[in-house]
Amino acid sequence: MRRGPSGYAPSRGHLAELLKRLPELTHDSMPRVVVEEFEPLLDSSDMTPADWLHTARAIERRYGEFDGFVILHGTDTMAYTASALSFMLEGLTKPVILTGSQVPLVEPRSDARENLITSLLLSARPEL
């Protein structure tokens, strides 16, 4: 999310820019990260069941390419998305982790950095 005159809003390419600034992602213990942005970018408060289906299909389409998946999601509707995906993705043998934060990644006292790094590390551990 990028801060604008009306508050925070999704911004194409912004996450990839921010990830380049995280030195933790270059550590040997970190998995390879590939960012896939959906079209259109959404605030999580605007998500619908069609968006849950789109997310599930994106995981299904790229399932063979990765050890796990991390979905960055706003906190307002994360519980609804997690519930829907738990049924849509039932039986998968790879981790699918939804993560978010109370404060956006761009802010100095954000919980997003730790949440993201931990989620990425856990997503690469299929035994979980």
XYZ file of N, CA and C in Angstrom:
384
model
N 0.849 -1.173 0.000
C 0.000 0.000 0.000
C 0.900 1.243 0.000
N 0.514 2.173 -0.788
C 1.241 3.440 -0.875
C 0.365 4.531 -0.275
N 0.981 5.395 0.492
C 0.226 6.486 1.097
C -0.067 7.544 0.044
N -1.332 7.954 -0.032
C -1.745 8.996 -0.957
C -2.544 10.051 -0.220
N -3.100 10.997 -0.937
C -3.848 12.085 -0.298
C -5.098 11.612 0.448
N -5.639 10.466 0.050
C -6.855 9.952 0.697
C -6.565 8.775 1.621
N -5.298 8.531 1.938
C -4.931 7.392 2.777
C -4.121 6.387 1.978
N -4.084 5.158 2.451
C -3.321 4.108 1.785
C -4.139 3.477 0.671
N -3.453 3.159 -0.425
C -4.120 2.514 -1.558
C -3.123 1.580 -2.238
N -3.617 0.496 -2.848
C -2.710 -0.392 -3.580
C -2.074 0.344 -4.759
N -0.828 -0.001 -5.054
C -0.097 0.673 -6.124
C 0.730 -0.366 -6.886
N 0.511 -0.458 -8.184
C 1.181 -1.454 -9.015
C 2.701 -1.303 -8.927
N 3.390 -2.417 -8.667
C 4.845 -2.432 -8.614
C 5.447 -1.974 -7.298
N 4.630 -1.432 -6.422
C 5.149 -0.879 -5.169
C 5.746 -1.961 -4.265
N 5.095 -3.099 -4.181
C 5.618 -4.173 -3.333
C 6.985 -4.639 -3.822
N 7.144 -4.838 -5.110
C 8.437 -5.270 -5.656
C 9.530 -4.259 -5.320
N 9.198 -2.970 -5.385
C 10.152 -1.919 -5.007
C 10.565 -2.070 -3.550
N 9.583 -2.267 -2.683
C 9.863 -2.387 -1.253
C 10.689 -3.630 -0.940
N 10.397 -4.725 -1.607
C 11.128 -5.967 -1.348
C 12.606 -5.840 -1.704
N 12.924 -5.037 -2.709
C 14.324 -4.823 -3.092
C 15.112 -4.153 -1.972
N 14.403 -3.466 -1.070
C 15.058 -2.746 0.026
C 15.181 -3.578 1.303
N 14.743 -4.819 1.271
C 14.806 -5.660 2.469
C 16.042 -6.558 2.395
N 17.095 -6.225 3.121
C 18.318 -7.032 3.045
C 18.108 -8.471 3.522
N 17.124 -8.700 4.361
C 16.853 -10.053 4.859
C 16.546 -11.028 3.724
N 15.983 -10.526 2.646
C 15.593 -11.407 1.543
C 16.789 -11.978 0.787
N 17.977 -11.422 1.010
C 19.173 -11.941 0.347
C 19.906 -12.973 1.202
N 19.434 -13.197 2.411
C 20.076 -14.170 3.304
C 19.931 -15.581 2.733
N 20.934 -16.411 2.975
C 20.941 -17.782 2.446
C 19.739 -18.612 2.886
N 19.176 -18.301 4.035
C 18.054 -19.098 4.549
C 16.714 -18.737 3.911
N 16.702 -17.654 3.151
C 15.439 -17.196 2.568
C 15.142 -17.920 1.256
N 13.874 -18.255 1.041
C 13.500 -18.865 -0.241
C 13.478 -17.818 -1.354
N 13.458 -18.293 -2.571
C 13.308 -17.404 -3.728
C 11.905 -16.803 -3.677
N 11.805 -15.522 -3.969
C 10.522 -14.816 -3.910
C 10.129 -14.367 -5.307
N 8.914 -14.689 -5.701
C 8.346 -14.230 -6.963
C 7.063 -13.487 -6.619
N 6.949 -12.256 -7.088
C 5.757 -11.448 -6.817
C 4.801 -11.573 -7.990
N 3.559 -11.903 -7.688
C 2.507 -11.907 -8.705
C 1.410 -10.962 -8.228
N 1.226 -9.882 -8.958
C 0.173 -8.925 -8.621
C -1.074 -9.257 -9.419
N -2.204 -9.146 -8.770
C -3.472 -9.411 -9.445
C -3.994 -8.144 -10.112
N -4.833 -8.369 -11.091
C -5.483 -7.265 -11.810
C -6.982 -7.410 -11.629
N -7.641 -6.437 -11.107
C -7.117 -5.172 -10.597
C -6.549 -5.339 -9.191
N -5.699 -4.385 -8.798
C -5.245 -4.341 -7.415
C -6.438 -3.952 -6.556
N -6.566 -4.586 -5.401
C -7.723 -4.327 -4.549
C -7.308 -3.991 -3.131
N -8.080 -3.142 -2.506
C -8.043 -3.019 -1.061
C -8.820 -4.224 -0.548
N -8.357 -4.856 0.501
C -9.018 -6.088 0.950
C -10.470 -5.863 1.354
N -10.823 -4.651 1.719
C -12.222 -4.383 2.082
C -13.148 -4.455 0.870
N -12.574 -4.461 -0.334
C -13.369 -4.544 -1.562
C -13.404 -5.953 -2.161
N -12.826 -6.933 -1.476
C -12.771 -8.295 -2.032
C -14.133 -8.973 -1.989
N -14.343 -9.837 -2.975
C -15.595 -10.590 -3.087
C -15.258 -12.078 -3.233
N -16.246 -12.960 -3.182
C -15.986 -14.383 -3.425
C -15.299 -14.646 -4.771
N -15.562 -13.828 -5.762
C -14.881 -13.993 -7.056
C -13.371 -13.791 -6.904
N -12.970 -12.894 -6.018
C -11.542 -12.666 -5.777
C -10.912 -13.851 -5.049
N -11.651 -14.484 -4.152
C -11.149 -15.692 -3.484
C -10.909 -16.786 -4.516
N -11.844 -16.936 -5.434
C -11.710 -17.945 -6.484
C -10.502 -17.636 -7.375
N -10.328 -16.380 -7.709
C -9.181 -15.955 -8.518
C -7.870 -16.308 -7.804
N -7.813 -16.082 -6.501
C -6.620 -16.397 -5.712
C -6.356 -17.897 -5.712
N -7.392 -18.684 -5.473
C -7.246 -20.146 -5.464
C -6.774 -20.655 -6.823
N -7.309 -20.107 -7.884
C -6.909 -20.540 -9.232
C -5.467 -20.153 -9.548
N -5.025 -19.001 -9.040
C -3.634 -18.585 -9.252
C -2.681 -19.561 -8.566
N -3.039 -20.010 -7.373
C -2.217 -21.000 -6.671
C -2.232 -22.316 -7.434
N -3.394 -22.722 -7.872
C -3.524 -23.965 -8.633
C -2.678 -23.922 -9.915
N -2.718 -22.792 -10.613
C -2.006 -22.633 -11.882
C -0.487 -22.733 -11.697
N 0.026 -22.243 -10.559
C 1.480 -22.204 -10.349
C 1.945 -23.189 -9.280
N 1.079 -24.117 -8.926
C 1.346 -25.048 -7.827
C 2.648 -25.829 -8.004
N 2.934 -26.271 -9.188
C 4.135 -27.064 -9.432
C 5.435 -26.281 -9.406
N 5.359 -24.957 -9.437
C 6.562 -24.127 -9.518
C 7.194 -23.802 -8.171
N 6.420 -23.902 -7.085
C 6.887 -23.388 -5.797
C 6.671 -24.383 -4.667
N 7.442 -24.194 -3.590
C 7.300 -25.027 -2.393
C 6.152 -24.556 -1.514
N 5.747 -23.311 -1.660
C 4.672 -22.753 -0.852
C 4.278 -21.393 -1.382
N 3.247 -20.824 -0.770
C 2.669 -19.572 -1.261
C 2.394 -18.636 -0.089
N 2.691 -17.354 -0.291
C 2.383 -16.321 0.693
C 1.485 -15.307 0.014
N 0.363 -15.036 0.646
C -0.596 -14.064 0.127
C -0.586 -12.874 1.071
N -0.249 -11.697 0.546
C -0.302 -10.482 1.354
C -1.716 -9.949 1.282
N -2.284 -9.665 2.437
C -3.714 -9.382 2.506
C -3.973 -8.340 3.580
N -4.902 -7.465 3.337
C -5.324 -6.520 4.359
C -6.018 -7.245 5.503
N -5.980 -6.632 6.668
C -6.515 -7.311 7.848
C -8.030 -7.229 7.979
N -8.687 -6.295 7.281
C -10.139 -6.141 7.480
C -10.937 -7.375 7.080
N -10.519 -8.082 6.048
C -11.290 -9.251 5.590
C -10.444 -10.517 5.503
N -9.270 -10.509 6.110
C -8.376 -11.661 6.011
C -9.022 -12.940 6.532
N -9.772 -12.858 7.605
C -10.402 -14.059 8.172
C -11.382 -14.681 7.182
N -12.113 -13.852 6.447
C -13.063 -14.374 5.456
C -12.321 -15.065 4.309
N -11.261 -14.421 3.838
C -10.472 -15.008 2.755
C -9.832 -16.317 3.204
N -9.276 -16.325 4.408
C -8.640 -17.545 4.920
C -9.640 -18.688 5.010
N -10.827 -18.386 5.474
C -11.855 -19.420 5.588
C -12.227 -19.968 4.213
N -12.475 -19.071 3.266
C -12.858 -19.504 1.918
C -11.748 -20.336 1.276
N -10.510 -19.865 1.378
C -9.396 -20.588 0.763
C -9.153 -21.936 1.433
N -9.441 -22.032 2.727
C -9.227 -23.320 3.402
C -10.109 -24.408 2.803
N -11.288 -24.032 2.318
C -12.164 -25.004 1.657
C -11.769 -25.202 0.192
N -11.438 -24.112 -0.486
C -11.084 -24.207 -1.902
C -9.776 -24.961 -2.128
N -8.863 -24.871 -1.175
C -7.535 -25.467 -1.337
C -7.347 -26.710 -0.468
N -8.429 -27.267 0.002
C -8.364 -28.430 0.882
C -7.573 -29.562 0.224
N -6.702 -30.171 0.997
C -5.942 -31.309 0.498
C -4.595 -30.968 -0.117
N -4.251 -29.690 -0.205
C -2.938 -29.338 -0.756
C -1.842 -29.818 0.186
N -0.699 -30.124 -0.373
C 0.421 -30.588 0.443
C 1.512 -29.532 0.596
N 1.212 -28.314 0.189
C 2.172 -27.220 0.322
C 1.544 -26.113 1.161
N 2.377 -25.365 1.909
C 1.840 -24.282 2.725
C 1.274 -23.139 1.876
N 0.146 -22.617 2.324
C -0.434 -21.391 1.780
C -0.656 -20.493 2.988
N 0.060 -19.381 3.033
C 0.043 -18.508 4.204
C -0.517 -17.152 3.820
N -1.526 -16.712 4.548
C -2.025 -15.349 4.420
C -1.368 -14.533 5.517
N -0.847 -13.386 5.159
C -0.253 -12.524 6.166
C -0.600 -11.080 5.871
N -0.591 -10.296 6.904
C -0.878 -8.875 6.798
C -0.206 -8.173 7.957
N -0.605 -6.945 8.177
C -0.008 -6.180 9.271
C -0.996 -5.120 9.733
N -0.757 -4.643 10.914
C -1.579 -3.560 11.438
C -1.140 -2.213 10.866
N 0.149 -2.136 10.514
C 0.728 -0.904 9.973
C 1.433 -1.270 8.666
N 1.212 -0.512 7.576
C 1.807 -0.844 6.277
C 3.339 -0.914 6.303
N 3.883 -1.710 5.410
C 5.319 -1.946 5.298
C 6.120 -0.655 5.122
N 5.537 0.357 4.535
C 6.261 1.603 4.267
C 6.493 2.436 5.520
N 5.802 2.121 6.595
C 5.915 2.920 7.811
C 7.056 2.410 8.694
N 7.725 3.327 9.426
C 8.904 2.932 10.198
C 8.628 1.948 11.338
N 7.463 1.962 11.931
C 7.184 1.066 13.059
C 6.173 -0.001 12.670
N 6.320 -0.523 11.492
C 5.387 -1.514 10.961
C 5.729 -2.916 11.446
N 4.697 -3.709 11.643
C 4.869 -5.130 11.942
C 4.938 -5.956 10.652
N 4.806 -5.312 9.519
C 4.749 -6.013 8.231
C 6.053 -6.726 7.893
N 7.176 -6.109 8.178
C 8.469 -6.694 7.817
C 8.635 -8.071 8.472
N 8.457 -8.150 9.778
C 8.606 -9.427 10.484
C 7.559 -10.434 10.027
N 6.320 -9.983 9.840
C 5.261 -10.892 9.390
C 5.584 -11.478 8.017
N 6.074 -10.645 7.120
C 6.404 -11.093 5.767
C 7.583 -12.069 5.775
N 8.655 -11.712 6.460
C 9.846 -12.564 6.488
C 9.523 -13.921 7.104
N 8.809 -13.915 8.215
C 8.435 -15.177 8.857
C 7.548 -16.010 7.940
N 6.605 -15.375 7.273
C 5.717 -16.095 6.355
C 6.493 -16.716 5.203
N 7.450 -15.975 4.659
C 8.258 -16.512 3.561
C 9.077 -17.718 4.019
N 9.682 -17.614 5.191
C 10.463 -18.739 5.712
C 9.584 -19.970 5.927
N 8.421 -19.775 6.516
C 7.531 -20.905 6.784
C 6.944 -21.495 5.507
N 6.737 -20.662 4.507
C 6.142 -21.159 3.257
C 7.055 -22.142 2.530
N 8.333 -22.087 2.815
C 9.292 -22.979 2.158
C 9.494 -24.279 2.934
N 8.643 -24.517 3.927
C 8.768 -25.724 4.758
C 7.513 -26.572 4.620
N 7.436 -27.391 3.594
C 6.223 -28.178 3.347
C 5.884 -29.161 4.462
N 6.860 -29.499 5.320
C 6.564 -30.423 6.415
C 5.653 -29.801 7.470
N 5.492 -28.508 7.422
C 4.592 -27.857 8.383
C 3.200 -28.090 7.948
